XYZ file of N, CA, C and O in Angstrom:
884
model
N 161.045 -55.665 -113.070
C 162.120 -55.617 -114.056
C 163.436 -55.291 -113.350
O 163.540 -55.371 -112.133
N 164.447 -54.949 -114.119
C 165.726 -54.574 -113.522
C 166.556 -55.777 -113.129
O 166.178 -56.927 -113.334
N 167.734 -55.483 -112.565
C 168.674 -56.536 -112.178
C 169.217 -56.231 -110.794
O 169.615 -55.100 -110.509
N 169.193 -57.234 -109.927
C 169.722 -57.121 -108.579
C 170.816 -58.170 -108.417
O 170.572 -59.358 -108.630
N 172.016 -57.726 -108.042
C 173.122 -58.629 -107.737
C 173.501 -58.435 -106.276
O 173.812 -57.318 -105.862
N 173.491 -59.514 -105.513
C 173.807 -59.445 -104.090
C 174.976 -60.377 -103.795
O 174.943 -61.550 -104.154
N 175.998 -59.833 -103.130
C 177.080 -60.638 -102.565
C 177.120 -60.316 -101.083
O 177.319 -59.162 -100.704
N 176.896 -61.332 -100.239
C 176.708 -61.080 -98.813
C 177.468 -62.093 -97.974
O 177.540 -63.270 -98.319
N 178.010 -61.607 -96.833
C 178.653 -62.516 -95.888
C 177.629 -63.242 -95.024
O 177.947 -64.244 -94.385
N 176.378 -62.734 -95.007
C 175.294 -63.388 -94.282
C 174.153 -63.607 -95.281
O 174.399 -63.927 -96.436
N 172.891 -63.432 -94.867
C 171.770 -63.646 -95.781
C 171.851 -62.694 -96.973
O 172.186 -61.518 -96.817
N 171.480 -63.220 -98.149
C 171.476 -62.378 -99.341
C 170.257 -61.480 -99.384
O 170.359 -60.262 -99.508
N 169.068 -62.061 -99.296
C 167.798 -61.332 -99.232
C 167.056 -61.848 -98.009
O 166.927 -63.065 -97.824
N 166.585 -60.932 -97.151
C 165.944 -61.336 -95.905
C 164.632 -60.586 -95.727
O 164.591 -59.368 -95.842
N 163.564 -61.337 -95.486
C 162.257 -60.759 -95.157
C 161.909 -61.231 -93.752
O 161.634 -62.409 -93.543
N 161.984 -60.320 -92.777
C 161.796 -60.710 -91.379
C 161.086 -59.599 -90.632
O 161.052 -58.454 -91.067
N 160.544 -59.946 -89.487
C 159.864 -58.966 -88.648
C 160.841 -58.233 -87.772
O 160.722 -58.232 -86.552
N 161.856 -57.625 -88.364
C 162.881 -56.924 -87.605
C 164.247 -57.379 -88.055
O 164.540 -57.387 -89.239
N 165.107 -57.773 -87.110
C 166.452 -58.198 -87.462
C 166.433 -59.642 -87.931
O 165.481 -60.376 -87.703
N 167.531 -60.054 -88.566
C 167.662 -61.440 -89.003
C 167.503 -62.355 -87.792
O 168.090 -62.160 -86.750
N 166.670 -63.392 -87.951
C 166.465 -64.335 -86.869
C 165.168 -64.096 -86.117
O 164.743 -64.923 -85.345
N 164.543 -62.925 -86.329
C 163.257 -62.710 -85.671
C 162.152 -63.260 -86.540
O 162.365 -63.632 -87.676
N 160.929 -63.299 -86.013
C 159.831 -63.793 -86.827
C 159.078 -64.889 -86.128
O 158.610 -64.717 -85.013
N 159.020 -66.061 -86.733
C 158.096 -67.077 -86.297
C 158.604 -68.083 -85.282
O 157.864 -68.919 -84.856
N 159.860 -68.077 -84.952
C 160.347 -69.164 -84.108
C 160.697 -70.379 -84.933
O 160.931 -70.274 -86.124
N 160.748 -71.554 -84.309
C 161.279 -72.745 -84.965
C 160.529 -73.131 -86.223
O 159.329 -72.980 -86.320
N 161.261 -73.673 -87.171
C 160.673 -74.142 -88.417
C 160.397 -75.632 -88.328
O 160.959 -76.337 -87.509
N 159.577 -76.093 -89.225
C 159.249 -77.511 -89.253
C 160.241 -78.296 -90.079
O 161.317 -77.820 -90.406
N 159.909 -79.514 -90.470
C 160.801 -80.347 -91.244
C 161.148 -79.704 -92.578
O 160.369 -78.971 -93.160
N 162.339 -80.031 -93.065
C 162.816 -79.493 -94.331
C 162.437 -80.420 -95.475
O 161.933 -81.507 -95.303
N 162.768 -79.963 -96.685
C 162.575 -80.793 -97.851
C 161.580 -80.223 -98.829
O 161.529 -80.644 -99.973
N 160.794 -79.207 -98.427
C 159.861 -78.601 -99.366
C 158.707 -79.524 -99.681
O 158.534 -80.596 -99.120
N 157.876 -79.108 -100.632
C 156.791 -79.947 -101.080
C 155.601 -79.969 -100.155
O 154.679 -80.744 -100.344
N 155.605 -79.109 -99.142
C 154.546 -79.160 -98.160
C 153.633 -77.958 -98.204
O 152.777 -77.828 -99.062
N 153.821 -77.050 -97.258
C 152.882 -75.972 -97.009
C 152.624 -75.104 -98.236
O 153.526 -74.740 -98.970
N 151.352 -74.754 -98.421
C 150.907 -73.924 -99.531
C 151.027 -72.459 -99.123
O 150.418 -72.018 -98.151
N 151.811 -71.678 -99.870
C 152.020 -70.275 -99.524
C 150.724 -69.476 -99.563
O 150.577 -68.483 -98.845
N 149.759 -69.896 -100.377
C 148.492 -69.159 -100.463
C 147.657 -69.328 -99.204
O 146.720 -68.564 -98.972
N 148.004 -70.316 -98.368
C 147.289 -70.524 -97.111
C 147.905 -69.733 -95.960
O 147.329 -69.662 -94.883
N 149.074 -69.153 -96.195
C 149.762 -68.382 -95.165
C 149.005 -67.075 -94.935
O 148.636 -66.381 -95.887
N 148.764 -66.715 -93.676
C 147.958 -65.533 -93.350
C 148.769 -64.400 -92.759
O 148.218 -63.356 -92.418
N 150.068 -64.559 -92.619
C 150.900 -63.510 -92.039
C 151.232 -62.402 -93.028
O 150.863 -62.443 -94.202
N 151.966 -61.407 -92.513
C 152.268 -60.213 -93.309
C 153.624 -60.257 -94.001
O 153.914 -59.403 -94.839
N 154.459 -61.233 -93.654
C 155.820 -61.272 -94.184
C 155.851 -62.101 -95.470
O 155.688 -63.317 -95.450
N 156.054 -61.425 -96.579
C 155.999 -62.088 -97.888
C 157.071 -61.534 -98.817
O 157.405 -60.353 -98.751
N 157.539 -62.386 -99.691
C 158.408 -61.972 -100.788
C 157.714 -62.334 -102.093
O 157.370 -63.493 -102.311
N 157.491 -61.321 -102.936
C 156.930 -61.532 -104.272
C 158.024 -61.268 -105.305
O 158.691 -60.232 -105.247
N 158.185 -62.182 -106.247
C 159.109 -61.990 -107.371
C 158.275 -62.043 -108.632
O 157.691 -63.075 -108.964
N 158.196 -60.912 -109.328
C 157.310 -60.776 -110.487
C 158.052 -60.540 -111.796
O 157.416 -60.410 -112.840
N 159.386 -60.481 -111.745
C 160.135 -60.238 -112.967
C 161.560 -59.855 -112.642
O 162.005 -59.923 -111.498
N 162.284 -59.452 -113.676
C 163.660 -59.041 -113.486
C 164.594 -60.219 -113.278
O 164.229 -61.384 -113.417
N 165.846 -59.874 -112.929
C 166.887 -60.864 -112.699
C 167.498 -60.629 -111.330
O 167.873 -59.505 -110.991
N 167.587 -61.679 -110.525
C 168.180 -61.611 -109.195
C 169.265 -62.668 -109.102
O 169.013 -63.842 -109.361
N 170.480 -62.253 -108.757
C 171.549 -63.201 -108.481
C 172.053 -62.958 -107.065
O 172.193 -61.819 -106.622
N 172.300 -64.049 -106.340
C 172.719 -63.975 -104.947
C 173.904 -64.905 -104.728
O 173.879 -66.062 -105.137
N 174.939 -64.386 -104.070
C 176.001 -65.202 -103.512
C 176.037 -64.893 -102.024
O 176.321 -63.763 -101.628
N 175.729 -65.878 -101.195
C 175.520 -65.616 -99.781
C 176.319 -66.561 -98.903
O 176.397 -67.759 -99.163
N 176.876 -65.992 -97.831
C 177.524 -66.806 -96.825
C 176.527 -67.397 -95.853
O 176.762 -68.434 -95.248
N 175.380 -66.716 -95.658
C 174.267 -67.233 -94.874
C 173.201 -67.764 -95.806
O 173.501 -68.269 -96.898
N 171.932 -67.655 -95.405
C 170.851 -68.073 -96.293
C 170.862 -67.223 -97.562
O 171.059 -66.009 -97.509
N 170.608 -67.860 -98.687
C 170.546 -67.102 -99.933
C 169.342 -66.184 -99.956
O 169.462 -64.965 -100.114
N 168.147 -66.772 -99.802
C 166.891 -66.029 -99.663
C 166.216 -66.552 -98.407
O 165.882 -67.739 -98.321
N 166.034 -65.680 -97.422
C 165.499 -66.056 -96.116
C 164.223 -65.262 -95.864
O 164.266 -64.041 -95.743
N 163.088 -65.949 -95.805
C 161.793 -65.290 -95.628
C 161.092 -65.917 -94.431
O 160.731 -67.095 -94.471
N 160.891 -65.128 -93.384
C 160.144 -65.610 -92.228
C 158.649 -65.485 -92.497
O 157.889 -64.885 -91.738
N 158.234 -66.021 -93.614
C 156.871 -65.963 -94.100
C 156.802 -66.750 -95.393
O 157.393 -67.828 -95.496
N 156.105 -66.211 -96.399
C 155.843 -66.941 -97.637
C 156.511 -66.285 -98.836
O 156.754 -65.075 -98.855
N 156.780 -67.099 -99.850
C 157.339 -66.629 -101.117
C 156.367 -66.985 -102.234
O 155.839 -68.097 -102.279
N 156.154 -66.032 -103.146
C 155.448 -66.292 -104.394
C 156.301 -65.766 -105.538
O 156.728 -64.621 -105.523
N 156.541 -66.617 -106.522
C 157.295 -66.218 -107.708
C 156.423 -66.445 -108.931
O 155.954 -67.557 -109.169
N 156.191 -65.368 -109.683
C 155.326 -65.417 -110.858
C 156.106 -65.324 -112.161
O 155.647 -65.818 -113.195
N 157.245 -64.669 -112.130
C 158.052 -64.482 -113.329
C 159.440 -64.063 -112.866
O 159.693 -63.889 -111.675
N 160.338 -63.899 -113.819
C 161.680 -63.464 -113.483
C 162.685 -64.595 -113.547
O 162.370 -65.733 -113.918
N 163.903 -64.263 -113.141
C 165.053 -65.130 -113.306
C 165.882 -65.015 -112.031
O 166.373 -63.932 -111.703
N 166.010 -66.111 -111.279
C 166.690 -66.080 -109.985
C 167.771 -67.152 -109.952
O 167.503 -68.332 -110.225
N 168.999 -66.727 -109.590
C 170.124 -67.643 -109.425
C 170.701 -67.420 -108.038
O 171.085 -66.297 -107.687
N 170.749 -68.484 -107.227
C 171.273 -68.385 -105.866
C 172.461 -69.333 -105.722
O 172.330 -70.534 -105.961
N 173.602 -68.769 -105.339
C 174.736 -69.557 -104.886
C 174.805 -69.371 -103.385
O 175.182 -68.306 -102.889
N 174.366 -70.398 -102.669
C 174.087 -70.234 -101.260
C 175.207 -70.697 -100.354
O 176.363 -70.849 -100.767
N 174.857 -70.996 -99.126
C 175.849 -71.221 -98.092
C 176.487 -72.603 -98.189
O 175.976 -73.506 -98.832
N 177.617 -72.725 -97.501
C 178.256 -74.031 -97.364
C 177.982 -74.627 -95.988
O 178.087 -75.837 -95.809
N 177.614 -73.796 -95.006
C 177.307 -74.278 -93.658
C 175.964 -74.986 -93.649
O 175.002 -74.554 -94.292
N 175.870 -76.089 -92.899
C 174.665 -76.912 -92.906
C 173.496 -76.292 -92.127
O 172.369 -76.760 -92.249
N 173.754 -75.251 -91.335
C 172.663 -74.607 -90.596
C 172.068 -73.440 -91.360
O 171.295 -72.651 -90.813
N 172.418 -73.307 -92.627
C 171.829 -72.303 -93.517
C 171.392 -72.997 -94.801
O 171.707 -74.158 -95.032
N 170.668 -72.258 -95.644
C 170.136 -72.869 -96.866
C 170.092 -71.840 -97.988
O 169.999 -70.630 -97.745
N 170.143 -72.326 -99.209
C 169.997 -71.427 -100.353
C 168.619 -70.775 -100.352
O 168.473 -69.589 -100.671
N 167.579 -71.541 -99.968
C 166.211 -71.040 -99.814
C 165.731 -71.402 -98.424
O 165.813 -72.568 -98.026
N 165.220 -70.427 -97.687
C 164.797 -70.655 -96.306
C 163.502 -69.875 -96.079
O 163.480 -68.654 -96.168
N 162.407 -70.596 -95.803
C 161.105 -69.937 -95.649
C 160.249 -70.726 -94.681
O 160.446 -71.919 -94.469
N 159.263 -70.041 -94.074
C 158.364 -70.650 -93.096
C 156.987 -70.955 -93.662
O 156.375 -71.954 -93.335
N 156.454 -70.011 -94.461
C 155.048 -70.040 -94.836
C 154.758 -70.625 -96.194
O 153.681 -70.429 -96.743
N 155.714 -71.362 -96.786
C 155.515 -71.975 -98.088
C 156.118 -71.148 -99.210
O 156.426 -69.958 -99.063
N 156.308 -71.785 -100.361
C 156.875 -71.147 -101.550
C 156.096 -71.698 -102.741
O 156.218 -72.869 -103.081
N 155.269 -70.848 -103.350
C 154.529 -71.221 -104.553
C 155.188 -70.563 -105.752
O 155.365 -69.345 -105.786
N 155.537 -71.372 -106.748
C 156.147 -70.835 -107.970
C 155.197 -71.071 -109.134
O 154.819 -72.199 -109.440
N 154.836 -69.965 -109.794
C 153.862 -70.004 -110.884
C 154.499 -69.768 -112.252
O 153.828 -69.934 -113.280
N 155.745 -69.379 -112.271
C 156.427 -69.113 -113.532
C 157.823 -68.614 -113.260
O 158.294 -68.577 -112.125
N 158.538 -68.233 -114.321
C 159.910 -67.777 -114.178
C 160.886 -68.933 -114.131
O 160.550 -70.088 -114.422
N 162.104 -68.619 -113.746
C 163.193 -69.604 -113.696
C 163.940 -69.426 -112.383
O 164.305 -68.307 -112.010
N 164.181 -70.529 -111.677
C 164.897 -70.505 -110.410
C 165.893 -71.640 -110.358
O 165.543 -72.797 -110.626
N 167.148 -71.316 -110.013
C 168.123 -72.340 -109.671
C 168.840 -71.865 -108.411
O 169.216 -70.702 -108.302
N 168.959 -72.764 -107.430
C 169.555 -72.413 -106.149
C 170.401 -73.581 -105.669
O 169.897 -74.696 -105.512
N 171.691 -73.322 -105.441
C 172.613 -74.359 -104.993
C 173.182 -73.973 -103.646
O 173.457 -72.796 -103.379
N 173.373 -74.957 -102.771
C 173.938 -74.671 -101.460
C 174.134 -75.933 -100.661
O 174.210 -77.039 -101.206
N 174.189 -75.779 -99.347
C 174.353 -76.915 -98.451
C 173.068 -77.741 -98.411
O 172.032 -77.337 -98.941
N 173.134 -78.890 -97.744
C 171.983 -79.801 -97.767
C 171.207 -79.853 -96.467
O 170.065 -80.308 -96.441
N 171.792 -79.374 -95.357
C 171.201 -79.618 -94.059
C 169.838 -79.010 -93.852
O 169.003 -79.564 -93.134
N 169.584 -77.840 -94.492
C 168.318 -77.135 -94.299
C 167.622 -76.860 -95.628
O 166.751 -75.997 -95.717
N 167.987 -77.569 -96.669
C 167.541 -77.230 -98.018
C 166.036 -77.385 -98.190
O 165.417 -78.307 -97.657
N 165.444 -76.447 -98.955
C 164.033 -76.461 -99.307
C 163.873 -76.098 -100.779
O 164.761 -75.490 -101.376
N 162.713 -76.440 -101.326
C 162.372 -76.036 -102.681
C 160.928 -75.599 -102.743
O 160.167 -75.794 -101.788
N 160.501 -74.983 -103.842
C 159.091 -74.609 -103.999
C 158.174 -75.798 -103.761
O 158.520 -76.943 -104.076
N 157.000 -75.531 -103.205
C 156.122 -76.587 -102.742
C 155.202 -77.165 -103.783
O 155.122 -76.717 -104.932
N 154.453 -78.166 -103.366
C 153.596 -78.940 -104.249
C 152.403 -78.153 -104.768
O 151.743 -78.574 -105.718
N 152.089 -77.007 -104.147
C 150.982 -76.182 -104.626
C 151.398 -75.275 -105.785
O 150.557 -74.562 -106.339
N 152.679 -75.294 -106.152
C 153.143 -74.519 -107.306
C 152.490 -75.029 -108.581
O 152.085 -76.191 -108.670
N 152.401 -74.170 -109.574
C 151.868 -74.586 -110.868
C 152.974 -74.862 -111.878
O 152.690 -75.318 -112.985
N 154.208 -74.579 -111.512
C 155.360 -74.908 -112.354
C 156.140 -76.027 -111.679
O 156.295 -76.052 -110.461
N 156.639 -76.956 -112.481
C 157.334 -78.110 -111.934
C 158.736 -77.747 -111.471
O 159.427 -76.918 -112.072
N 159.155 -78.401 -110.383
C 160.488 -78.178 -109.850
C 161.057 -79.458 -109.274
O 160.344 -80.439 -109.031
N 162.380 -79.442 -109.031
C 163.059 -80.585 -108.453
C 164.050 -80.088 -107.407
O 164.689 -79.052 -107.579
N 164.135 -80.813 -106.293
C 165.120 -80.576 -105.251
C 166.027 -81.792 -105.207
O 165.564 -82.914 -104.967
N 167.311 -81.572 -105.465
C 168.288 -82.654 -105.560
C 169.239 -82.589 -104.374
O 169.827 -81.539 -104.098
N 169.371 -83.708 -103.664
C 170.381 -83.849 -102.625
C 171.492 -84.750 -103.166
O 171.225 -85.883 -103.582
N 172.723 -84.257 -103.132
C 173.863 -85.044 -103.571
C 174.468 -85.778 -102.369
O 174.458 -85.273 -101.246
N 175.001 -86.954 -102.612
C 175.514 -87.788 -101.523
C 176.812 -87.237 -100.948
O 177.202 -87.613 -99.839
N 177.484 -86.361 -101.676
C 178.728 -85.751 -101.205
C 178.762 -84.298 -101.670
O 178.112 -83.928 -102.655
N 179.516 -83.492 -100.952
C 179.672 -82.087 -101.335
C 180.440 -82.003 -102.645
O 181.472 -82.658 -102.824
N 179.928 -81.200 -103.566
C 180.548 -81.022 -104.880
C 181.385 -79.740 -104.882
O 180.964 -78.714 -104.349
N 182.580 -79.782 -105.478
C 183.423 -78.584 -105.493
C 182.790 -77.440 -106.285
O 182.019 -77.669 -107.225
N 183.122 -76.228 -105.888
C 182.685 -75.058 -106.643
C 183.128 -75.188 -108.095
O 184.228 -75.663 -108.386
N 182.268 -74.774 -108.998
C 182.587 -74.832 -110.423
C 182.241 -76.135 -111.100
O 182.387 -76.259 -112.322
N 181.758 -77.136 -110.324
C 181.345 -78.405 -110.922
C 180.086 -78.195 -111.760
O 179.086 -77.675 -111.264
N 180.118 -78.601 -113.004
C 178.939 -78.462 -113.857
C 177.854 -79.457 -113.433
O 178.137 -80.627 -113.173
N 176.626 -78.952 -113.356
C 175.448 -79.797 -113.166
C 174.630 -79.701 -114.447
O 174.206 -78.607 -114.848
N 174.415 -80.825 -115.067
C 173.638 -80.883 -116.303
C 172.385 -81.710 -116.053
O 172.458 -82.844 -115.546
N 171.225 -81.153 -116.374
C 169.965 -81.882 -116.327
C 169.410 -81.909 -117.729
O 169.230 -80.846 -118.365
N 169.153 -83.110 -118.248
C 168.685 -83.250 -119.626
C 167.694 -84.393 -119.715
O 167.697 -85.312 -118.901
N 166.826 -84.316 -120.732
C 165.849 -85.386 -120.921
C 166.488 -86.549 -121.673
O 167.678 -86.520 -122.013
N 165.700 -87.567 -121.931
C 166.227 -88.800 -122.518
C 166.761 -88.606 -123.929
O 167.540 -89.425 -124.410
N 166.356 -87.521 -124.580
C 166.872 -87.233 -125.914
C 168.051 -86.267 -125.885
O 168.554 -85.875 -126.937
N 168.490 -85.891 -124.698
C 169.635 -84.992 -124.569
C 169.285 -83.526 -124.553
O 170.186 -82.678 -124.509
N 167.989 -83.198 -124.557
C 167.583 -81.799 -124.532
C 167.814 -81.209 -123.144
O 167.425 -81.788 -122.143
N 168.447 -80.049 -123.116
C 168.880 -79.438 -121.868
C 167.737 -78.823 -121.084
O 166.893 -78.110 -121.614
N 167.726 -79.093 -119.776
C 166.908 -78.331 -118.847
C 167.779 -77.383 -118.032
O 167.321 -76.321 -117.613
N 169.056 -77.780 -117.814
C 169.969 -76.954 -117.029
C 171.408 -77.347 -117.313
O 171.732 -78.532 -117.375
N 172.277 -76.338 -117.479
C 173.726 -76.517 -117.437
C 174.250 -75.386 -116.568
O 174.217 -74.219 -116.957
N 174.715 -75.719 -115.365
C 174.987 -74.717 -114.355
C 176.232 -75.091 -113.569
O 176.405 -76.247 -113.179
N 177.095 -74.103 -113.326
C 178.295 -74.296 -112.523
C 178.214 -73.384 -111.305
O 178.516 -72.190 -111.394
N 177.762 -73.892 -110.154
C 177.694 -73.059 -108.956
C 179.060 -72.479 -108.591
O 180.102 -73.127 -108.788
N 179.062 -71.280 -108.040
C 180.311 -70.597 -107.712
C 180.840 -70.981 -106.335
O 181.954 -70.599 -105.980
N 180.035 -71.703 -105.555
C 180.458 -72.192 -104.246
C 180.260 -73.708 -104.196
O 179.472 -74.251 -104.960
N 180.963 -74.374 -103.275
C 180.715 -75.802 -103.127
C 179.264 -76.013 -102.717
O 178.648 -75.160 -102.083
N 178.698 -77.183 -103.061
C 177.259 -77.402 -102.867
C 176.967 -78.874 -102.661
O 177.691 -79.749 -103.137
N 175.852 -79.135 -101.954
C 175.371 -80.511 -101.783
C 173.882 -80.620 -102.062
O 173.295 -81.693 -101.935
N 173.256 -79.516 -102.453
C 171.852 -79.556 -102.871
C 171.658 -78.567 -104.008
O 172.423 -77.596 -104.151
N 170.639 -78.819 -104.796
C 170.315 -77.916 -105.903
C 168.819 -77.962 -106.167
O 168.221 -79.042 -106.198
N 168.236 -76.782 -106.327
C 166.821 -76.636 -106.671
C 166.734 -76.083 -108.083
O 167.436 -75.121 -108.431
N 165.872 -76.661 -108.897
C 165.552 -76.117 -110.210
C 164.044 -76.068 -110.369
O 163.366 -77.071 -110.164
N 163.525 -74.894 -110.708
C 162.125 -74.757 -111.123
C 162.128 -74.079 -112.479
O 162.657 -72.977 -112.623
N 161.537 -74.744 -113.451
C 161.633 -74.264 -114.823
C 160.501 -74.830 -115.664
O 160.043 -75.954 -115.443
N 160.083 -74.048 -116.648
C 159.078 -74.523 -117.595
C 159.594 -75.686 -118.435
O 158.805 -76.379 -119.090
N 160.902 -75.918 -118.412
C 161.480 -77.019 -119.183
C 161.277 -78.381 -118.521
O 161.554 -79.413 -119.143
N 160.839 -78.402 -117.275
C 160.584 -79.667 -116.593
C 159.139 -80.085 -116.852
O 158.206 -79.485 -116.314
N 158.958 -81.107 -117.657
C 157.623 -81.528 -118.091
C 157.115 -82.687 -117.239
O 157.859 -83.614 -116.903
N 155.847 -82.634 -116.919
C 155.205 -83.687 -116.118
C 155.368 -85.052 -116.792
O 155.130 -85.200 -117.997
N 155.805 -86.049 -116.020
C 155.956 -87.403 -116.520
C 157.228 -87.659 -117.294
O 157.510 -88.812 -117.640
N 158.006 -86.621 -117.575
C 159.241 -86.785 -118.343
C 160.362 -87.236 -117.416
O 160.460 -86.813 -116.267
N 161.238 -88.100 -117.926
C 162.398 -88.558 -117.171
C 163.636 -87.760 -117.573
O 163.860 -87.509 -118.763
N 164.415 -87.383 -116.565
C 165.605 -86.560 -116.780
C 166.813 -87.223 -116.136
O 166.704 -87.888 -115.101
N 167.982 -87.009 -116.742
C 169.254 -87.451 -116.185
C 169.959 -86.272 -115.540
O 169.921 -85.145 -116.057
N 170.623 -86.532 -114.418
C 171.478 -85.552 -113.752
C 172.913 -85.988 -113.970
O 173.305 -87.099 -113.581
N 173.703 -85.138 -114.596
C 175.107 -85.440 -114.839
C 175.966 -84.428 -114.091
O 175.613 -83.246 -113.970
N 177.106 -84.893 -113.578
C 178.041 -84.036 -112.864
C 179.366 -83.981 -113.606
O 179.838 -84.990 -114.138
N 179.970 -82.778 -113.612
C 181.255 -82.603 -114.271
C 181.092 -82.376 -115.761
O 180.023 -82.016 -116.256
N 182.165 -82.615 -116.484
C 182.147 -82.392 -117.918
C 182.431 -80.944 -118.267
O 182.800 -80.117 -117.417
N 182.226 -80.631 -119.538
C 182.499 -79.285 -120.043
C 181.384 -78.838 -120.973
O 180.628 -79.657 -121.511
N 181.279 -77.527 -121.138
C 180.331 -76.950 -122.081
C 181.050 -75.912 -122.920
O 181.881 -75.142 -122.408
N 180.738 -75.873 -124.209
C 181.318 -74.863 -125.093
C 180.471 -73.595 -125.126
O 180.790 -72.650 -125.841
N 179.392 -73.584 -124.344
C 178.514 -72.425 -124.317
C 179.102 -71.265 -123.532
O 180.160 -71.366 -122.910
N 178.396 -70.159 -123.541
C 178.787 -68.962 -122.801
C 178.106 -68.964 -121.440
O 176.892 -69.142 -121.348
N 178.894 -68.775 -120.379
C 178.359 -68.792 -119.023
C 178.054 -67.371 -118.563
O 178.901 -66.486 -118.632
N 176.839 -67.161 -118.081
C 176.431 -65.908 -117.449
C 175.831 -66.274 -116.098
O 174.875 -67.046 -116.028
N 176.436 -65.746 -115.033
C 176.007 -66.068 -113.663
C 176.043 -67.570 -113.401
O 175.228 -68.105 -112.650
N 177.006 -68.253 -114.049
C 177.165 -69.691 -113.861
C 176.293 -70.550 -114.744
O 176.466 -71.768 -114.796
N 175.348 -69.943 -115.461
C 174.455 -70.675 -116.359
C 174.995 -70.638 -117.781
O 175.344 -69.566 -118.290
N 175.033 -71.799 -118.397
C 175.552 -71.905 -119.760
C 174.416 -71.876 -120.761
O 173.413 -72.581 -120.599
N 174.584 -71.053 -121.782
C 173.599 -70.960 -122.860
C 174.227 -71.452 -124.157
O 175.395 -71.147 -124.450
N 173.441 -72.199 -124.914
C 173.895 -72.724 -126.203
C 175.120 -73.621 -125.992
O 175.360 -74.102 -124.903
N 175.875 -73.851 -127.026
C 177.062 -74.680 -126.917
C 176.735 -76.146 -126.743
O 175.582 -76.556 -126.609
N 177.772 -76.969 -126.723
C 177.648 -78.418 -126.604
C 178.198 -78.861 -125.253
O 179.232 -78.362 -124.792
N 177.506 -79.797 -124.632
C 177.935 -80.342 -123.350
C 178.480 -81.751 -123.572
O 177.909 -82.533 -124.345
N 179.569 -82.081 -122.849
C 180.131 -83.426 -122.974
C 180.930 -83.769 -121.716
O 181.340 -82.884 -120.955
N 181.131 -85.065 -121.528
C 182.076 -85.540 -120.532
C 181.565 -85.709 -119.125
O 182.325 -86.106 -118.228
N 180.290 -85.446 -118.868
C 179.775 -85.579 -117.510
C 179.479 -87.021 -117.143
O 179.275 -87.883 -118.005
N 179.446 -87.278 -115.841
C 179.132 -88.612 -115.328
C 177.700 -88.631 -114.812
O 177.283 -87.717 -114.083
N 176.950 -89.668 -115.160
C 175.568 -89.779 -114.707
C 175.531 -89.945 -113.196
O 176.132 -90.862 -112.642
N 174.793 -89.055 -112.528
C 174.638 -89.150 -111.076
C 173.343 -89.877 -110.709
O 173.339 -90.775 -109.870
N 172.247 -89.486 -111.335
C 170.948 -90.098 -111.044
C 169.974 -89.708 -112.140
O 170.234 -88.794 -112.935
N 168.838 -90.383 -112.167
C 167.738 -90.031 -113.061
C 166.484 -89.870 -112.217
O 166.356 -90.474 -111.145
N 165.559 -89.054 -112.696
C 164.300 -88.865 -111.980
C 163.194 -88.596 -112.980
O 163.442 -88.143 -114.101
N 161.975 -88.879 -112.561
C 160.794 -88.579 -113.354
C 160.004 -87.496 -112.638
O 159.766 -87.587 -111.433
N 159.624 -86.453 -113.362
C 158.861 -85.355 -112.780
C 157.492 -85.869 -112.369
O 156.706 -86.334 -113.196
N 157.205 -85.791 -111.072
C 155.980 -86.353 -110.517
C 154.945 -85.277 -110.203
O 153.823 -85.592 -109.801
N 155.310 -84.039 -110.372
C 154.414 -82.931 -110.042
C 155.218 -81.679 -109.812
O 156.383 -81.586 -110.214
N 154.604 -80.737 -109.142
C 155.273 -79.464 -108.902
C 156.505 -79.625 -108.027
O 157.429 -78.818 -108.096
N 156.533 -80.653 -107.181
C 157.693 -80.898 -106.330
C 158.141 -82.341 -106.472
O 157.396 -83.266 -106.184
N 159.379 -82.522 -106.930
C 160.011 -83.832 -107.014
C 161.309 -83.761 -106.233
O 162.063 -82.795 -106.375
N 161.577 -84.763 -105.408
C 162.803 -84.787 -104.622
C 163.664 -85.963 -105.053
O 163.176 -87.077 -105.232
N 164.967 -85.694 -105.201
C 165.951 -86.716 -105.539
C 166.933 -86.807 -104.382
O 167.549 -85.800 -103.999
N 167.092 -87.993 -103.802
C 167.981 -88.158 -102.671
C 167.307 -87.728 -101.379
O 166.124 -87.359 -101.350
N 168.065 -87.790 -100.281
C 167.524 -87.450 -98.970
C 168.400 -86.407 -98.298
O 169.603 -86.322 -98.544
N 167.768 -85.623 -97.427
C 168.473 -84.579 -96.704
C 167.494 -83.499 -96.326
O 166.292 -83.580 -96.575
N 168.016 -82.450 -95.691
C 167.209 -81.287 -95.383
C 166.090 -81.528 -94.414
O 165.064 -80.849 -94.473
N 166.253 -82.457 -93.468
C 165.138 -82.807 -92.575
C 165.372 -82.397 -91.127
O 164.783 -82.953 -90.234
N 166.216 -81.438 -90.922
C 166.468 -80.998 -89.547
C 165.463 -79.962 -89.097
O 164.721 -79.391 -89.878
N 165.394 -79.690 -87.773
C 164.523 -78.625 -87.288
C 165.045 -77.269 -87.711
O 166.228 -77.088 -87.979
N 164.159 -76.298 -87.780
C 164.535 -74.985 -88.255
C 165.123 -74.108 -87.172
O 165.124 -74.428 -85.986
N 165.646 -72.953 -87.585
C 166.186 -71.953 -86.672
C 165.096 -70.952 -86.335
O 164.124 -70.816 -87.057
N 165.287 -70.176 -85.271
C 164.348 -69.080 -85.019
C 164.399 -68.077 -86.150
O 165.418 -67.964 -86.816
């Protein structure tokens, strides 16, 4: 439970075997959807079981030199603009079983919860960097909202994991526009959305769906 707000010039939340940068050595390919966190045998883990966590980070938003498991709670990450950092950065997999996660940041190292998760998620790579404050709207074919979010930093990738993403359902991604709702931590609740431009559409294919390309560089120590 509780609420954690982090504003950091470097990593927002870091789980490492000592100082930032220690741990496992080089990371593999980016993009998420791969390694199962339940198969990770190391000691470095981040568990999120509830509460609200918001992060604004100049470095990695959440950096775990091991595995992440999220069972419940509410997480909003406004991550880095540098391409050698990521809103989510992990070695041993990320399984999401519930809760709500949205993470926006650069695209060079971007990751999302993996295919072994039981809750559906999407990792979106945008073809160009979007200015801070640009609304991202994700809605189904009937206009029902999955996300209305205005990141506080410029961004070129966005991760959403939410119970609102239904298997086999097609969603539109719109950029820009306005919302009459109330924004808390950049997320808009209620209100009417209008004026956005369609960026892309995707169909939820499982726990991990990727839109666009990016995030395929080698990892840092």
